[in-house]
Amino acid sequence: MPLTVLCSLALMLQLMSGLLHFVSLVTSAWVQVGVFVPVQTGPTPPTAARAGGRGAGNGSDPLPSPDSVEFVKVRLGLWEWCQQFQEVTPNCQTPGFLAGVEVLAVVASFTLPVAFILLLYTACLQLGTRKRRIVTIINLVISAVSGILLLVAVVMYAVLTRREVARMMSMIGKDPELSYLGWSYGAEVVASLLVCVSALFVCIHLRRYPKAPPQFQLVA
């Protein structure tokens, strides 16, 4: 594969990963939880509360009517955990692991543009072989670090969020009827994979590039 194709692919992947990363942080819908909350519209007759049959239209249906249940949909992102969960779980405290995920995401927000600018710098400007190799090595290190940070963040969030949501719901005696990772979380996963692939392309480019310019000697 030519070096120009490798550089073009790495540039495109790093640009796409950066855009997906920032879109994911802005939308901040990494996980969505749906909870059915009963609405107190009035006293429930004792006979209806104890009814367990399946009769239709005679007040013995154990399922609550749609008018007596409110569906609360909570979007839990990196920056709005307790703000969005407050109506379901009062006195909410932000889980400790979320701070670590936020730090990783913020650091990646700075390293991704730096890696893209360095790669664009080496691709567009006519640099000497030694300087080009040094800049490419720096780009490889920054790209690899960015990919690792994002992978750790998305894995940590996916594993610990489900556990934390279940714990918070158990505190109020409810189970989440609907809990799934949002589309912006998927965008973050794709961004982490793209930046890792771009780092791989940069590594291949680095291995194929000559380490030193050819030496020419003038013969008298």
Coordinates of C-alpha atoms in Angstrom, one line a residue:
M1 CA 0.0 0.0 0.0
P2 CA 1.5 3.4 -1.0
L3 CA 2.5 5.8 1.8
T4 CA 0.2 8.5 0.4
V5 CA -2.8 6.1 0.8
L6 CA -1.8 5.2 4.3
C7 CA -1.5 8.9 5.3
S8 CA -4.8 9.7 3.6
L9 CA -6.6 6.8 5.4
A10 CA -5.0 7.8 8.8
L11 CA -6.0 11.4 8.3
M12 CA -9.6 10.5 7.4
L13 CA -10.0 8.1 10.3
Q14 CA -8.6 10.6 12.8
L15 CA -10.9 13.3 11.5
M16 CA -13.9 11.0 11.7
S17 CA -13.0 9.8 15.2
G18 CA -12.6 13.3 16.5
L19 CA -15.9 14.4 15.1
L20 CA -17.7 11.3 16.5
H21 CA -16.0 11.9 19.9
F22 CA -17.2 15.6 20.2
V23 CA -20.7 14.7 18.9
S24 CA -20.9 12.0 21.6
L25 CA -19.8 14.4 24.3
V26 CA -22.2 17.1 23.2
T27 CA -25.3 14.8 23.0
S28 CA -24.3 13.1 26.2
A29 CA -26.9 10.3 25.9
W30 CA -24.6 7.4 26.7
V31 CA -27.2 5.4 28.5
Q32 CA -31.0 5.7 28.7
V33 CA -33.1 4.3 31.5
G34 CA -36.9 4.0 31.5
V35 CA -38.9 3.6 34.7
F36 CA -42.6 3.2 35.1
V37 CA -43.7 5.4 38.0
P38 CA -47.3 5.0 39.3
V39 CA -49.3 8.2 39.4
Q40 CA -51.4 8.6 42.5
T41 CA -54.8 9.8 41.1
G42 CA -56.9 8.8 44.1
P43 CA -57.5 6.1 46.7
T44 CA -57.5 2.6 45.3
P45 CA -60.5 0.4 46.3
P46 CA -59.4 -2.5 48.5
T47 CA -61.3 -5.0 46.3
A48 CA -59.5 -3.8 43.2
A49 CA -56.1 -3.8 44.9
R50 CA -56.6 -7.5 45.9
A51 CA -58.0 -8.6 42.6
G52 CA -55.8 -11.0 40.7
G53 CA -58.0 -12.3 37.9
R54 CA -57.8 -11.5 34.2
G55 CA -61.3 -10.4 33.6
A56 CA -61.7 -7.6 31.1
G57 CA -63.8 -4.6 32.0
N58 CA -64.8 -5.8 35.4
G59 CA -62.0 -4.1 37.4
S60 CA -60.1 -7.4 38.1
D61 CA -57.3 -6.8 35.6
P62 CA -54.0 -6.8 37.6
L63 CA -52.2 -4.6 35.0
P64 CA -52.5 -0.8 35.8
S65 CA -54.2 1.3 33.3
P66 CA -52.1 3.6 31.1
D67 CA -53.6 6.7 32.8
S68 CA -52.3 5.6 36.2
V69 CA -48.7 5.0 35.1
E70 CA -46.1 7.6 34.0
F71 CA -43.1 6.6 32.0
V72 CA -40.0 8.5 33.0
K73 CA -37.1 8.3 30.5
V74 CA -33.7 9.3 31.9
R75 CA -30.7 10.1 29.7
L76 CA -27.6 9.5 31.6
G77 CA -24.6 11.2 30.0
L78 CA -21.2 12.1 31.3
W79 CA -22.2 15.5 32.6
E80 CA -25.8 15.1 33.7
W81 CA -26.1 12.1 35.9
C82 CA -27.8 13.4 39.0
Q83 CA -29.5 16.3 37.2
Q84 CA -31.4 13.8 35.0
F85 CA -31.9 11.2 37.7
Q86 CA -33.1 13.5 40.5
E87 CA -36.8 13.1 39.8
V88 CA -36.5 9.3 40.0
T89 CA -34.0 9.0 42.9
P90 CA -33.8 11.9 45.2
N91 CA -30.5 12.7 47.0
C92 CA -28.6 11.2 44.1
Q93 CA -24.8 11.1 44.3
T94 CA -22.6 10.9 41.3
P95 CA -20.8 7.6 41.2
G96 CA -17.1 7.7 41.6
F97 CA -16.3 5.8 38.4
L98 CA -18.0 8.5 36.4
A99 CA -15.3 11.0 37.4
G100 CA -12.7 8.7 35.9
V101 CA -14.6 8.3 32.7
E102 CA -15.0 12.1 32.4
V103 CA -11.2 12.6 32.9
L104 CA -10.4 10.1 30.2
A105 CA -12.9 11.7 27.8
V106 CA -11.6 15.2 28.5
V107 CA -7.9 14.2 28.0
A108 CA -8.9 12.4 24.7
S109 CA -10.6 15.7 23.6
F110 CA -7.2 17.4 23.7
T111 CA -5.1 14.6 22.3
L112 CA -7.3 13.8 19.3
P113 CA -6.9 17.3 17.7
V114 CA -3.2 17.3 18.4
A115 CA -2.7 14.0 16.7
F116 CA -4.7 15.1 13.7
I117 CA -2.8 18.4 13.4
L118 CA 0.6 16.6 13.6
L119 CA -0.4 14.1 10.9
L120 CA -1.8 16.9 8.7
Y121 CA 1.5 18.8 9.2
T122 CA 3.6 15.9 8.1
A123 CA 1.3 15.1 5.1
C124 CA 1.0 18.6 3.7
L125 CA 4.4 20.2 4.3
Q126 CA 7.7 19.2 2.7
L127 CA 9.8 18.1 5.7
G128 CA 13.2 16.5 5.9
T129 CA 13.3 12.8 6.5
R130 CA 14.5 13.1 10.1
K131 CA 12.0 15.7 11.1
R132 CA 9.2 13.9 9.4
R133 CA 10.0 10.7 11.2
I134 CA 10.2 12.4 14.6
V135 CA 6.8 14.1 14.0
T136 CA 5.3 10.8 12.8
I137 CA 6.5 9.0 16.0
I138 CA 5.0 11.7 18.1
N139 CA 1.7 11.3 16.2
L140 CA 1.8 7.6 16.6
V141 CA 2.3 7.9 20.4
I142 CA -0.5 10.4 20.8
S143 CA -2.9 8.5 18.6
A144 CA -2.3 5.2 20.5
V145 CA -2.8 7.0 23.8
S146 CA -6.0 8.6 22.6
G147 CA -7.3 5.2 21.4
I148 CA -6.4 3.5 24.7
L149 CA -8.0 6.2 26.8
L150 CA -11.3 6.0 24.8
L151 CA -11.4 2.2 24.9
V152 CA -10.9 2.2 28.7
A153 CA -13.6 4.9 29.1
V154 CA -16.2 3.1 27.0
V155 CA -15.5 -0.3 28.6
M156 CA -15.6 1.2 32.1
Y157 CA -18.8 3.0 31.5
A158 CA -20.6 0.0 29.9
V159 CA -19.6 -2.3 32.8
L160 CA -20.2 -0.1 35.8
T161 CA -23.2 1.9 34.6
R162 CA -25.5 -1.1 34.5
R163 CA -24.4 -2.0 38.0
E164 CA -24.9 1.5 39.3
V165 CA -28.3 1.9 37.7
A166 CA -29.5 -1.3 39.2
R167 CA -28.2 -0.2 42.6
M168 CA -29.9 3.2 42.5
M169 CA -33.2 1.6 41.4
S170 CA -33.0 -1.0 44.2
M171 CA -32.7 1.9 46.7
I172 CA -36.2 3.1 45.8
G173 CA -37.6 -0.4 45.3
K174 CA -37.9 -0.2 41.6
D175 CA -36.4 -2.1 38.6
P176 CA -35.6 -0.3 35.4
E177 CA -38.0 -1.6 32.8
L178 CA -35.8 -0.3 30.0
S179 CA -32.1 0.3 30.2
Y180 CA -29.9 0.4 27.2
L181 CA -26.8 2.2 25.9
G182 CA -27.6 5.2 23.8
W183 CA -26.5 6.0 20.3
S184 CA -23.9 8.5 21.4
Y185 CA -22.2 5.8 23.4
G186 CA -22.0 3.8 20.2
A187 CA -20.5 6.8 18.5
E188 CA -17.9 6.9 21.2
V189 CA -17.1 3.2 20.7
V190 CA -16.7 3.8 16.9
A191 CA -14.5 6.8 17.6
S192 CA -12.2 4.8 19.8
L193 CA -11.9 2.0 17.2
L194 CA -11.2 4.5 14.4
V195 CA -8.4 6.2 16.2
C196 CA -6.8 2.8 17.1
V197 CA -6.9 1.8 13.4
S198 CA -5.4 5.2 12.4
A199 CA -2.6 4.6 14.8
L200 CA -2.0 1.2 13.2
F201 CA -1.8 2.9 9.8
V202 CA 0.6 5.5 11.1
C203 CA 2.7 2.6 12.5
I204 CA 2.8 0.9 9.1
H205 CA 3.7 4.2 7.5
L206 CA 6.5 4.6 10.0
R207 CA 8.0 1.2 9.3
R208 CA 8.0 1.7 5.6
Y209 CA 9.5 5.2 5.7
P210 CA 13.3 5.2 5.4
K211 CA 15.1 6.0 8.7
A212 CA 17.7 8.2 7.1
P213 CA 18.1 10.0 3.8
P214 CA 20.5 8.4 1.3
Q215 CA 24.0 9.6 1.4
F216 CA 25.5 11.1 -1.7
Q217 CA 29.2 11.6 -2.2
L218 CA 30.8 13.8 -4.9
V219 CA 33.4 12.0 -6.9
A220 CA 36.2 14.2 -8.2

